Structure formats: structure tokens, C-alpha cells
Short mmCIF file of C-alpha atoms in Angstrom, two decimals:
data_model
loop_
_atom_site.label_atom_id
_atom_site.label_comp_id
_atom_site.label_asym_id
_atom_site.label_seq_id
_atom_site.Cartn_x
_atom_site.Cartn_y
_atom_site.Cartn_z
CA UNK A 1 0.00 0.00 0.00
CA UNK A 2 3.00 2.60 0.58
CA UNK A 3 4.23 1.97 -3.19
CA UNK A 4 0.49 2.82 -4.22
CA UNK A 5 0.25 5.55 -1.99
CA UNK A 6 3.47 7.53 -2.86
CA UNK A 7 2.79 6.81 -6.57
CA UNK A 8 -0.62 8.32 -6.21
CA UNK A 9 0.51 11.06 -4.00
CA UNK A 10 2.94 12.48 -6.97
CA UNK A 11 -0.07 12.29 -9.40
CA UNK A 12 -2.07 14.28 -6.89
CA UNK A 13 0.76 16.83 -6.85
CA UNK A 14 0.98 17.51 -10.53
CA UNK A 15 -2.88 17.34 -11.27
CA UNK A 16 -3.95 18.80 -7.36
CA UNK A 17 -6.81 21.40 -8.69
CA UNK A 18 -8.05 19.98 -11.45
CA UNK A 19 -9.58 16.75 -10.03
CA UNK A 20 -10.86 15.50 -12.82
CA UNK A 21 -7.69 15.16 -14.72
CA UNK A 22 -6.57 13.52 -11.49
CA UNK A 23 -9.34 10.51 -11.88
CA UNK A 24 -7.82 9.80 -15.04
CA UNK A 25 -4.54 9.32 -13.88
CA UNK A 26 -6.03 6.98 -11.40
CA UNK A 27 -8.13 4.94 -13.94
CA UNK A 28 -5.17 2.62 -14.85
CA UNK A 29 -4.41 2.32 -11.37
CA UNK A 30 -7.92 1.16 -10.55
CA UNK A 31 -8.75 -1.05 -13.21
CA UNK A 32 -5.37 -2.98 -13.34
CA UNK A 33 -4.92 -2.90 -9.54
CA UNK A 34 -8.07 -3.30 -8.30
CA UNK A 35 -6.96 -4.52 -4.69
CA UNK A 36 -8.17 -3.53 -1.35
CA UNK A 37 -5.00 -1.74 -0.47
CA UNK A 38 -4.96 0.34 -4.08
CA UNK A 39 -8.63 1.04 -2.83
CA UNK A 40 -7.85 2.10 0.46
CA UNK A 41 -4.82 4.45 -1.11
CA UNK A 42 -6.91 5.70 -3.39
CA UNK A 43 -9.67 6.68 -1.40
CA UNK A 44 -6.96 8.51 1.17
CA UNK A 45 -5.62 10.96 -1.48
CA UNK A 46 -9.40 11.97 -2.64
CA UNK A 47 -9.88 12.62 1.00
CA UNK A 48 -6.45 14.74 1.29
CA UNK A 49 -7.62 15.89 -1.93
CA UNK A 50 -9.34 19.61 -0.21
CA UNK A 51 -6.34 20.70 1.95
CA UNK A 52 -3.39 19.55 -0.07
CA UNK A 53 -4.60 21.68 -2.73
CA UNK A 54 -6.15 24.58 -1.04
CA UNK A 55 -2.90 26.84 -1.50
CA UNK A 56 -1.96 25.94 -5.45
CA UNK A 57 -2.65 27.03 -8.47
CA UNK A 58 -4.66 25.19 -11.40
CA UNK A 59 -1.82 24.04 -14.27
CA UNK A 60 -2.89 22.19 -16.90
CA UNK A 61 -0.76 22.28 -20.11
CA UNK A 62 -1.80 23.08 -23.42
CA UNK A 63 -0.15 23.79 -26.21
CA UNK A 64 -1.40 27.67 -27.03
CA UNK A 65 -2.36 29.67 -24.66
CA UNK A 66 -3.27 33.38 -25.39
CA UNK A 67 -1.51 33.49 -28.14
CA UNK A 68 1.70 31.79 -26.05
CA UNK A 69 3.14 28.42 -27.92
CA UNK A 70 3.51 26.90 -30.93
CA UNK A 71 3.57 23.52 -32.67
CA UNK A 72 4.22 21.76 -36.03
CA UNK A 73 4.39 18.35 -37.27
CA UNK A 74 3.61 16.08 -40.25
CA UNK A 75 2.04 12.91 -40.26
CA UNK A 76 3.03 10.35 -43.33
CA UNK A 77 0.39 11.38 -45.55
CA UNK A 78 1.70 14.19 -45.69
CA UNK A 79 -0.60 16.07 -43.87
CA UNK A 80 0.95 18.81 -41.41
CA UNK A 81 -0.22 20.29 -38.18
CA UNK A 82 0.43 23.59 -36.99
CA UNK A 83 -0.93 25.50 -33.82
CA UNK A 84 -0.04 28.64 -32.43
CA UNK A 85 -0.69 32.20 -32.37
CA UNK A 86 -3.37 33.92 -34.23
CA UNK A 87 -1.93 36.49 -36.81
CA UNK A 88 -4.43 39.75 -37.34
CA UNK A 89 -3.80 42.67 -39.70
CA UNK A 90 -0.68 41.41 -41.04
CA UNK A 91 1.68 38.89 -41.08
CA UNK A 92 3.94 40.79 -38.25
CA UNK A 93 0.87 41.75 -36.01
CA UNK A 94 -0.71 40.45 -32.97
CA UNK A 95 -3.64 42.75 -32.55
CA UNK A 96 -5.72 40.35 -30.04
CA UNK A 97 -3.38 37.34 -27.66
CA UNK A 98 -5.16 34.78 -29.13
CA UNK A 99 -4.55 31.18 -30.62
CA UNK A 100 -5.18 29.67 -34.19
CA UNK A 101 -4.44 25.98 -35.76
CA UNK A 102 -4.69 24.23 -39.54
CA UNK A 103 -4.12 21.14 -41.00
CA UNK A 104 -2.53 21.92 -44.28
CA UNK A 105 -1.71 19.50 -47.93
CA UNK A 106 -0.18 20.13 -51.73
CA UNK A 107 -0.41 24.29 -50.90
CA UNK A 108 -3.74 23.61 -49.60
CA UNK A 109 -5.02 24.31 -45.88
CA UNK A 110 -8.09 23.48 -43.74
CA UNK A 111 -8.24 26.16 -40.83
CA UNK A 112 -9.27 24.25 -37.47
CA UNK A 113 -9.71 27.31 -35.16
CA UNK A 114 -8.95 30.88 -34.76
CA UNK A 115 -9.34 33.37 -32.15
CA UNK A 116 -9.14 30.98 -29.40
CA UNK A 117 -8.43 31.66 -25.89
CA UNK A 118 -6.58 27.80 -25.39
CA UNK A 119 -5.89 25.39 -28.03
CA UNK A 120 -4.38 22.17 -27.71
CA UNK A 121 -3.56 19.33 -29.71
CA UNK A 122 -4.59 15.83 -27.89
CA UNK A 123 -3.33 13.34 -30.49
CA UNK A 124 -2.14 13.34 -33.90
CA UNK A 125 -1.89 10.57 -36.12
CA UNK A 126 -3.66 7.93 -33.55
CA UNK A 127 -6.61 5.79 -34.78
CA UNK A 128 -9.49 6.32 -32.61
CA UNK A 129 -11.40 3.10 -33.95
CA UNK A 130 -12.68 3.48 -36.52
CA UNK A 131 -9.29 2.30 -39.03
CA UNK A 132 -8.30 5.82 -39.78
CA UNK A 133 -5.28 8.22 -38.47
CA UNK A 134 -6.97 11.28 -36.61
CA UNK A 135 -5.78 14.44 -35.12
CA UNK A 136 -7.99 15.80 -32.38
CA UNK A 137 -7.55 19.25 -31.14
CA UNK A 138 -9.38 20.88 -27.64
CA UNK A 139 -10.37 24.18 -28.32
CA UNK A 140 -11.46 26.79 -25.49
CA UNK A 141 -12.88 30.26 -27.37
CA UNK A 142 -12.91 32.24 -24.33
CA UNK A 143 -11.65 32.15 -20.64
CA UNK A 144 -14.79 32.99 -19.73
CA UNK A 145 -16.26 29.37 -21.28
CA UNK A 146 -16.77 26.45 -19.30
CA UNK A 147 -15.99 24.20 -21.46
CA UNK A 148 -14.06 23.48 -24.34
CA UNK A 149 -14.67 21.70 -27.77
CA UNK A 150 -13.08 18.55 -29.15
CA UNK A 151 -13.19 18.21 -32.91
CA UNK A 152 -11.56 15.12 -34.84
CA UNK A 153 -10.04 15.47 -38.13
CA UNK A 154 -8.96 12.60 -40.37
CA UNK A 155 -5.49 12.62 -41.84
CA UNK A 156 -6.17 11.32 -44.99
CA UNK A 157 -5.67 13.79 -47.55
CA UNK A 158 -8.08 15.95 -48.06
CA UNK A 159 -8.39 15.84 -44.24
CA UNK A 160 -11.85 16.51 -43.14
CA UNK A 161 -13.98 16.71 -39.95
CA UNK A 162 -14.71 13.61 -38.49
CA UNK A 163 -16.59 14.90 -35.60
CA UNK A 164 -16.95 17.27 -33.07
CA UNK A 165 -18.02 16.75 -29.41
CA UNK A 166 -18.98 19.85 -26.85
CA UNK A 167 -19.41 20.34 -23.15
CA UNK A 168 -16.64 19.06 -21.63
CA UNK A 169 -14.37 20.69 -18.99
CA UNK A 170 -11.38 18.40 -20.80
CA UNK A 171 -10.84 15.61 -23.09
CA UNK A 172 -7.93 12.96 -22.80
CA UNK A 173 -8.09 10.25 -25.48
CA UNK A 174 -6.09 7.57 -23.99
CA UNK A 175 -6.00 3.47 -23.49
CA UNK A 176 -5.84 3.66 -19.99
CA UNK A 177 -5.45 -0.49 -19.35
CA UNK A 178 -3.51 -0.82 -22.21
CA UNK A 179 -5.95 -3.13 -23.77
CA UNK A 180 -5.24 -2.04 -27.54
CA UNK A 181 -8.51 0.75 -27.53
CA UNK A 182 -8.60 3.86 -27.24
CA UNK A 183 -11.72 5.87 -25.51
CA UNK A 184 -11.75 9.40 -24.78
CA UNK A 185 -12.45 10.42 -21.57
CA UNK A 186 -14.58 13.41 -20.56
CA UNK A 187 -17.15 14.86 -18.45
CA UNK A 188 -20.26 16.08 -18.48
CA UNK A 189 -18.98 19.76 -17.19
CA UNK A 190 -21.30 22.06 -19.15
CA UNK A 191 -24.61 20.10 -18.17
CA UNK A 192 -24.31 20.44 -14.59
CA UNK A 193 -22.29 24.23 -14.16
CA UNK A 194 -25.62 25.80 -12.61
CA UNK A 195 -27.61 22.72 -11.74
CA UNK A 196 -29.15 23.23 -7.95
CA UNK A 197 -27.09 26.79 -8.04
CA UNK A 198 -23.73 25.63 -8.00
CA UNK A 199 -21.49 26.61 -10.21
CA UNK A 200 -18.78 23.86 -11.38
CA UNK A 201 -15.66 25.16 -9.23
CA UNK A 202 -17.65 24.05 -6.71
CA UNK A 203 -17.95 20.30 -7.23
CA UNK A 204 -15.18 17.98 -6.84
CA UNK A 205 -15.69 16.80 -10.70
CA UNK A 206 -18.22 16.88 -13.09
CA UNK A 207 -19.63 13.72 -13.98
CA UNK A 208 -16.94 11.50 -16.16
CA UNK A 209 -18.26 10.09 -19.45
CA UNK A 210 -16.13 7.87 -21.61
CA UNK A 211 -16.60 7.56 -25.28
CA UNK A 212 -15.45 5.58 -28.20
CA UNK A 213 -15.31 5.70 -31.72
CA UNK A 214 -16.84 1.93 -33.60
CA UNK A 215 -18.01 1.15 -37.17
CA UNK A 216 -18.47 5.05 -37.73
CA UNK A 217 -20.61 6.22 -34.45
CA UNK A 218 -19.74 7.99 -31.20
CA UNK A 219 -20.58 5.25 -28.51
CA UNK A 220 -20.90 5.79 -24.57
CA UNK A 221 -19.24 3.12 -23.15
CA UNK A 222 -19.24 4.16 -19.41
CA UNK A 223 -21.01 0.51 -18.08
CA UNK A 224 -17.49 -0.97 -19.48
CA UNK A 225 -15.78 0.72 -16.68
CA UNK A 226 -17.96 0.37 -13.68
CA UNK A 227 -14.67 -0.77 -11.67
CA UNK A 228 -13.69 2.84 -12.05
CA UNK A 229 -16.58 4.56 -10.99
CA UNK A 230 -17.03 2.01 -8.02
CA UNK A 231 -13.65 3.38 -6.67
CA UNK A 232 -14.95 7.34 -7.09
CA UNK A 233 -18.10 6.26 -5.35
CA UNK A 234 -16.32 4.42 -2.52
CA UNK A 235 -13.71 7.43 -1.88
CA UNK A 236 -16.92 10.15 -2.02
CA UNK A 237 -19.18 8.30 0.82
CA UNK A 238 -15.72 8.24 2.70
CA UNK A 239 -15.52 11.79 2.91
CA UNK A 240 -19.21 11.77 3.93
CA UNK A 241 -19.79 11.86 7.98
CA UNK A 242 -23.18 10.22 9.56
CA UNK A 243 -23.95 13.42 11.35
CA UNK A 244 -23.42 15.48 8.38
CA UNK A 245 -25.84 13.55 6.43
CA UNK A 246 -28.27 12.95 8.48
CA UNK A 247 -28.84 16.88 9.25
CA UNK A 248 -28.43 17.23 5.62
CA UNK A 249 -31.47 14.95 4.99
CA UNK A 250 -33.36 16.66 7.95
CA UNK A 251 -33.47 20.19 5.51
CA UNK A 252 -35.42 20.61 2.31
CA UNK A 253 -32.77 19.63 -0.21
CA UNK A 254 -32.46 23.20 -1.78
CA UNK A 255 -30.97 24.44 1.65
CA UNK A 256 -32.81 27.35 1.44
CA UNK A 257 -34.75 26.88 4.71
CA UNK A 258 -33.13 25.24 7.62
CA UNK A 259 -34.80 24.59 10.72
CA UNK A 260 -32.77 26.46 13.00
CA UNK A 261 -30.34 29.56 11.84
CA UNK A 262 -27.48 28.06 10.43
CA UNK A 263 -23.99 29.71 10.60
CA UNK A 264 -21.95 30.13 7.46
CA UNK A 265 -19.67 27.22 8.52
CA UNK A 266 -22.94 25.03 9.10
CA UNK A 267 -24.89 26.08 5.40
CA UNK A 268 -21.07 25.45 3.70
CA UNK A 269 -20.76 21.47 5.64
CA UNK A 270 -24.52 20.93 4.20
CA UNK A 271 -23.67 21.80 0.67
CA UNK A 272 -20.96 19.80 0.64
CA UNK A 273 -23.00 16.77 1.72
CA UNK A 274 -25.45 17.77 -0.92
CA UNK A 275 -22.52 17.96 -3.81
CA UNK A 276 -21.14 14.50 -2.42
CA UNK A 277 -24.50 12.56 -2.79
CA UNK A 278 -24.83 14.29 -5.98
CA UNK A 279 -21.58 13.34 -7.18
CA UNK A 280 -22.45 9.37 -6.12
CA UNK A 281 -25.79 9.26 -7.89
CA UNK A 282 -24.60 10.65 -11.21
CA UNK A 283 -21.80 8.00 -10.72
CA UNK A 284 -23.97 5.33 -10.53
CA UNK A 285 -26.44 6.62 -13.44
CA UNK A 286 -23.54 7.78 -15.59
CA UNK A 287 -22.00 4.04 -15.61
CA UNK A 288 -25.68 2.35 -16.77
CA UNK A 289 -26.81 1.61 -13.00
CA UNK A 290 -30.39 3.58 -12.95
CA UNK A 291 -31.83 1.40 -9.76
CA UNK A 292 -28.38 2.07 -7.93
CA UNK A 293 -28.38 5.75 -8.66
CA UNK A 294 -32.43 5.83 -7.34
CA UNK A 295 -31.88 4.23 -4.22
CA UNK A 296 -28.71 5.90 -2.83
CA UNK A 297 -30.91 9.07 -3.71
CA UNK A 298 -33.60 7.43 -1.52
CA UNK A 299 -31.07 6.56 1.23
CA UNK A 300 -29.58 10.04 1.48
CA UNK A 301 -31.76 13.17 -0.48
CA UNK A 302 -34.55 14.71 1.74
CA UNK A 303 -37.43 12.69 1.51
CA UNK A 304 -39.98 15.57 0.83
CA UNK A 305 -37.55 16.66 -2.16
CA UNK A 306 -37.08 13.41 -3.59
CA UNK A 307 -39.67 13.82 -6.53
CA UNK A 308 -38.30 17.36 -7.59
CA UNK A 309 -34.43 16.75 -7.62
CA UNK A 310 -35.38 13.12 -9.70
CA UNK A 311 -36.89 15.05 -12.16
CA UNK A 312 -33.91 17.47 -12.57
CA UNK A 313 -31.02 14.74 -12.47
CA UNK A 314 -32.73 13.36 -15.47
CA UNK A 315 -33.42 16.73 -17.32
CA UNK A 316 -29.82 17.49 -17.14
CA UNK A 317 -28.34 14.16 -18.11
CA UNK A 318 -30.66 14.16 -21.03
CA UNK A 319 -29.45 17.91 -22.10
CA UNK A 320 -25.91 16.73 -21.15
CA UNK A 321 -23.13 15.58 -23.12
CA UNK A 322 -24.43 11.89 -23.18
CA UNK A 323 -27.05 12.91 -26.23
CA UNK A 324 -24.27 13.82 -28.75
CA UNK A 325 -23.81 9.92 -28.16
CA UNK A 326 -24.85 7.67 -31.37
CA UNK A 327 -25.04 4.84 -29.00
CA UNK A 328 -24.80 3.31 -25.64
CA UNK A 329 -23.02 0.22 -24.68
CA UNK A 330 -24.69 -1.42 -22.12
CA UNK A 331 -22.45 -4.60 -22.20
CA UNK A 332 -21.05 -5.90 -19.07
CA UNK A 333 -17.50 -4.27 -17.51
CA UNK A 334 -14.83 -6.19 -19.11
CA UNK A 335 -13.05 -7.64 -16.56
CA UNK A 336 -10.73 -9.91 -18.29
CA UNK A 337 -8.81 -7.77 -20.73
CA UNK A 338 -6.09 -9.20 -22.96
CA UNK A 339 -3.50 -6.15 -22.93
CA UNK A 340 -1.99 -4.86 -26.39
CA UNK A 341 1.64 -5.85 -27.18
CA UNK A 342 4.25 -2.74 -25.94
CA UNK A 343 7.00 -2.71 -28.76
CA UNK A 344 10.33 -1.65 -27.53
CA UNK A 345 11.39 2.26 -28.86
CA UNK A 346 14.72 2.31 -26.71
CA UNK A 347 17.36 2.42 -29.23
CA UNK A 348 20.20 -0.53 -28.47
CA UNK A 349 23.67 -0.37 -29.93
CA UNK A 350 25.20 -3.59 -31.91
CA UNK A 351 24.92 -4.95 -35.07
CA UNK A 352 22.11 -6.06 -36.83
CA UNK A 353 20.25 -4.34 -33.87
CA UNK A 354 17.06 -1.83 -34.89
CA UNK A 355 14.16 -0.28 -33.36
CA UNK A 356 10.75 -2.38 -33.59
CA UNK A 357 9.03 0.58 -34.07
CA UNK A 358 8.93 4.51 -35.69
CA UNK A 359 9.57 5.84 -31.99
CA UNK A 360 7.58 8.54 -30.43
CA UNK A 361 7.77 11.93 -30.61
CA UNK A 362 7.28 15.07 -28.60
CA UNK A 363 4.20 16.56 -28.36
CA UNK A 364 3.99 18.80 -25.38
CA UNK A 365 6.60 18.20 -22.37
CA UNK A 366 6.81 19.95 -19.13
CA UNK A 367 8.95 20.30 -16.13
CA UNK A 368 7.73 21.67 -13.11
CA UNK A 369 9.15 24.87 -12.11
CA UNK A 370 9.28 23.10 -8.59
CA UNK A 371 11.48 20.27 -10.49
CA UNK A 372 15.19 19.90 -8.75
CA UNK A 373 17.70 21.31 -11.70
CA UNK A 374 20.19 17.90 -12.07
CA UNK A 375 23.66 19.13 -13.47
CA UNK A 376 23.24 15.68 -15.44
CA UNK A 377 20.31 14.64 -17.42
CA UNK A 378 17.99 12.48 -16.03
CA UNK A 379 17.06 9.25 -17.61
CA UNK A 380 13.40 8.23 -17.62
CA UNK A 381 11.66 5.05 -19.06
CA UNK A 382 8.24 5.47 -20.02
CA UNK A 383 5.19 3.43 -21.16
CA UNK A 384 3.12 5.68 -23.71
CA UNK A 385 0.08 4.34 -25.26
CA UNK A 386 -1.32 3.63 -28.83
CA UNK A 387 -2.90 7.31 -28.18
CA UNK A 388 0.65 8.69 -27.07
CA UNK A 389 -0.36 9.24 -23.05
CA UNK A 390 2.20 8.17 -20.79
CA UNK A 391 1.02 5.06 -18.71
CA UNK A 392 3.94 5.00 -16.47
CA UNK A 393 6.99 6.32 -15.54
CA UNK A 394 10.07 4.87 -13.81
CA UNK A 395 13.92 6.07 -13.49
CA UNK A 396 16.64 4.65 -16.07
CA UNK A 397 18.40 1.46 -13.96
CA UNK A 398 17.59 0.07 -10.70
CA UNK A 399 18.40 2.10 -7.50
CA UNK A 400 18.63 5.38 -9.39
CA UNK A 401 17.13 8.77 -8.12
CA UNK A 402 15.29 10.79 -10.36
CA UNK A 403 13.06 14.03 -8.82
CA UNK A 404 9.53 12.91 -8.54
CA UNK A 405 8.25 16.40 -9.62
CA UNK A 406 9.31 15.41 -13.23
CA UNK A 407 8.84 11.62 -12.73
CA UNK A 408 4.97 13.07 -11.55
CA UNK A 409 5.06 15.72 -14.82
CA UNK A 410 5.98 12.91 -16.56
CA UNK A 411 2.99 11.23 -16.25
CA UNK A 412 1.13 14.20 -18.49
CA UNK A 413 3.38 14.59 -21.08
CA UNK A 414 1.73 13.89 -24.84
CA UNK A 415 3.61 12.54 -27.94
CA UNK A 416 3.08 11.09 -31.41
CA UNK A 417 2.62 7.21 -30.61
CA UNK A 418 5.35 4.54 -31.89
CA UNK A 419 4.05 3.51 -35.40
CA UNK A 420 5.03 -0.37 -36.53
CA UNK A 421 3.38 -1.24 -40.22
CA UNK A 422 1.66 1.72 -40.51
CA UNK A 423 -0.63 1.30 -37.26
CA UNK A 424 0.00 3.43 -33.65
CA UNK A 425 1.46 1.26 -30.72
CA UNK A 426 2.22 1.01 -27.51
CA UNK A 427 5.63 1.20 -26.58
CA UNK A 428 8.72 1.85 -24.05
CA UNK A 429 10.73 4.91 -24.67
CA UNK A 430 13.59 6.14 -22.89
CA UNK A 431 13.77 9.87 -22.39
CA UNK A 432 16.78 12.26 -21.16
CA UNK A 433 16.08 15.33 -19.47
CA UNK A 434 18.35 18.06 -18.53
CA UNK A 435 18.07 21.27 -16.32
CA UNK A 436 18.75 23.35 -19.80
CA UNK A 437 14.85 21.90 -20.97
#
């Protein structure tokens, strides 16, 4: 349990206040350790979750940000990416700080975005399922948005728009148990900012939602990954006390009449009960369990309030992100899951020695600012994906010490995955960083 602990603790560092990117660093860690003690580790850092990250700052890396960044690369069919700033009134001017990216073939160009406030490129080149290389950008217009925009463009030239999904606070496209699929992982961020009167910052996470691509449709395969939301729901009712909840159920629900005068710290420990038991039945509805979702409700809402707050969960799952959907899978979680070959990309020397694979490259890499400065670089192995997310990180040789800021960055960092006959692998990379990067 300490290895799963300290492991989990550096995640928590890197992704502290945004939670939800934080669950899906933990998703691999659920569903391929899925013991008691993993459990009980897991459940401790959502609860140290509040005050560890009460004093820093939200950092999540993109790769243009108000006009700051820039990015270019070409994919084999010769199709080429670029992001970065958005040029205005001339090829030398910058009239607004603002972010622009294309896809451009033969002199031609397809313009993706332009004028946005954040713009990021989540994968490029990686088949999403349905037998065709994709790049998929997150685009945020404005910093006063919610939410931000996912659009999927096929590589093949003329590239074109393959789809476009909105209302998530982020998208991660990622095969988080290494099973040879990809999903993309979201949330349902733009359906519930409002809902009862609270705003988004104020729950924990929005409700996750995980789709993926088959035979042409968008499918919501959430019920495939019930393990995972079992684990959120077990670590939310742990930060849930008896007392708490039972005054909580002893009110009307809204909280707008209490029976006696309630202080400020009183009304604040009642809403978060309320977000809590909201946060446990969308878990169980958003993962296919209906009756599970209806009787915690029964076990913990107000009893008086129980018909009015039914009716809205429903409304706003049915206005949420879940409708852009084509399809639901309602098979059972996959427990048994044959995991996808990892090629080796670490170059060896000798002859007649070669790579298996085209090896990954770069996408967006950061150090912390935190991160220890080594006078030597430091050596990393990773495990990145068929989508090019890094599944796990570890230090070059046995016994060697390597910060674990940067081994925890490391766990965010994107690339272009390891190609072998033309399809996107997994793989094992080795990586050098120095203080000068």
C-alpha cells in the first residue's frame, strides 16, 4: 500500500486542482490494480484531496495559450499540423493574444480554429477506432467558457472533420489499461455548471463520461468501466460523515430553509453533503446503473424533495453531453482484458540491432518549475500508449534517483505514438532530461 500511496501522492501533486484530470490518472491504477489496499490508497488521497490543494494554483498544459506556444508536425500522408498564435492585420501583427491551428496538404489548408483563448492538440496521427489516423484538437474560445470543444479530423488527404463533441471541462483520449482501444475520456462539465445553483468550481468533478469511436458512431461506453466509478463512489461516501448527512437529509434539499439559523460554517458542511451525494448518484447513473443511482438518492436526499431533484437529475443528463452519443453500450464491464503488445522504442547499440518501431515523438513536455535542476540529465523510461499518453513512468536502472516532480510531470506529457506497419502502438521509450529543458 506505501508503493500505491506515494505513486498516487505524486499524481495528486501535478494534477492537485483539477480533479478530474486527477481521476484519469487513477483509472489505470484502478482497473489494473483493483486490490483492497490500491482502494484504500486511493480513497486517502481523494480525502487529502481539499487541503493539499487549497494553496496551489490550477496548471494544466496546453499547447497555445493566449496566443503563447507553438507547434508543427507532419504525419506520413503528408498532412501537417500547426498550432499557435493567431496572426491579425498582417503577417507581423498580434492585434488580439489569441490562438489559431490548420491542418494543411499540396499548398492547400483546412483552418481548425482561430481566435481561441486555449488550443491544444490531444493526439495526432492515432486511430481512434474506426481504421483511420486522426488528429484531435481541444479548443477553449474564451476564458470565460466552461468548457471546451473537441473536434476530430482525419489525416487522410483531403483531411476533413470527423466529428466534433462539446461540453466538456477536458478531453484525454487515452488506453488507460492498455488493452489495444482507445476511448476518450470526458465529463459532463457544461450540463451540470448551474444545476441546484452551483457553479462547477464548486464540485469535486463533473460527472466523467467515456466515449469511443466503432463502425463510424460515437458510442458511450461508461457501463465498461464500472470498476472505475465504483472506486470514485467508494472514496466520495468516505468523505461523507453520519452526522453530516443525516442533518443534511433533515433540511429541504435546496438548503434554502433550515430549521434552526445556520452559521456560514454550518450552510457550507450541508452543501458539501449535498454535492457528495450528488456526485455518487450521477456515478452510478452515468455508468448504466439507474436502480443504484435511485436508491442511494432514496437513502440520502430529503425525503420531501425526492420527486423534484429526480426530475432534474434526469433533465440534465438528457441535455448533457451523453445525447451527442450515437449509442450506448450497455455490455457488461470487461473484466478480463487481454492487454496490447508494448514494442520496444529504446534504441540498443550492436549490429544487426534496430528499433521495432517509428519511436515517439514530442508533443507537449513539461517540467515543473518546482522540479530539482540535475547538473546531469535524467534518464526516464516510459510506457506511452497507442494514443501517445504516458502510462507509467520509472527512473533509467535500478536504484537510481530521479526528482519525482518530473517523474509526476511525466505522467502528463503527450507525444506522437510509436508507429510499426503503418498502425499506432504502444511502446517503451527512454527519455533524457536536462536542467537546460
Amino acid at each position: 500500500m506505501r508503493g500505491a500511496a506515494s505513486i498516487l501522492s505524486q499524481i495528486l501533486a501535478e494534477q492537485c486542482c483539477n480533479r478530474t484530470a486527477l481521476k484519469l490518472r487513477m483509472t489505470a491504477w484502478i482497473v489494473l490494480h483493483p486490490s483492497r489496499y490500491v482502494r484504500l490508497a486511493i480513497a486517502s488521497v481523494f480525502l487529502l484531496w481539499p487541503a493539499l490543494c487549497a494553496s496551489q494554483p490550477q496548471a494544466r498544459g496546453v499547447l497555445c495559450s493566449d496566443g503563447d506556444g507553438n507547434y508543427d508536425a507532419a504525419f506520413r500522408t503528408g498532412v501537417k499540423v500547426h498550432v499557435g498564435a493567431a496572426r491579425h492585420g498582417g503577417p507581423a501583427t498580434l492585434a488580439t493574444r489569441a490562438c489559431a491551428a490548420k491542418l494543411d496538404w499540396e499548398n492547400q489548408e483546412l483552418v481548425v480554429a482561430e481566435g481561441a483563448s486555449k488550443l491544444d492538440l490531444d493526439a495526432f496521427g492515432v486511430d481512434l477506432g474506426d481504421g483511420v489516423p486522426t488528429a484531435a484538437f481541444q479548443i477553449k474560445q474564451s476564458d470565460s467558457d466552461c468548457c471546451v470543444e473537441y473536434r476530430v479530423y482525419s489525416l487522410e488527404r483531403p483531411p476533413r472533420l470527423l466529428r466534433s463533441i462539446r461540453g466538456g471541462d477536458f478531453f484525454s483520449a487515452s488506453d488507460t489499461d492498455l488493452d489495444g482501444s482507445v476511448e476518450i475520456w470526458t465529463d459532463d462539465a457544461a450540463a451540470v455548471d448551474g444545476f441546484e445553483k452551483l457553479t462547477l468550481s464548486e464540485f469535486d468533478s463533473a460527472p466523467t463520461v467515456v466515449f469511443r469511436f466503432a463502425h463510424g458512431q460515437l458510442l458511450d461506453v461508461n457501463a465498461e468501466f464500472q470498476s472505475y466509478f465504483d472506486n470514485e463512489i467508494a472514496g466520495i461516501r468516505a468523505g461523507i460523515l453520519p452526522q453530516d448527512l443525516e442533518e443534511f437529509k433533515n433540511n429541504d434539499g435546496q438548503l434554502a430553509v433550515t430549521p434552526i439559523p445556520a452559521s456560514a460554517e454550518r450552510l457550507h458542511r450541508l452543501r458539501s453533503v449535498k454535492i457528495k451525494v450528488l456526485e455518487i448518484v450521477w456515478a452510478y447513473l452515468y455508468s448504466g446503473r439507474d436502480g443504484d443511482a435511485w436508491r442511494s438518492l432514496a437513502e440520502m436526499w430529503p425525503p420531501a424533495d425526492l420527486d423534484r431533484i429526480h426530475g432534474a437529475i434526469l433533465k440534465t443528463r438528457e441535455l448533457g453531453i451523453h445525447s451527442q452519443a450515437d449509442g450506448t453500450s450497455t455490455g457488461p464491464p470487461r473484466r478480463k482484458k487481454k492487454h496490447a503488445p508494448v514494442f520496444d522504442a529504446v534504441g540498443r547499440s550492436g549490429p544487426g540491432r534496430k528499433l521495432e518501431v517509428v519511436p515517439p515523438e514530442a508533443i507537449l513536455l513539461q517540467r515543473p518549475a518546482t522540479s530539482q535542476q540535475q547538473a546531469q540529465p535524467e534518464f526516464l523510461d516510459l510506457v506511452v500508449d497507442e494514443s501517445g499518453k504516458v502510462r507509467s513512468v520509472e527512473p533509467e536502472g535500478k536504484g537510481k534517483w530521479v526528482d519525482p516532480e518530473l517523474m509526476s510531470a511525466a505522467l502528463t506529457w503527450k507525444f506522437i505514438p510509436a508507429f510499426k506497419d503503418g498502425r499506432n502502438v504502444a511502446s517503451r521509450m527512454r527519455i533524457a532530461v536536462s536542467a537546460k529543458q
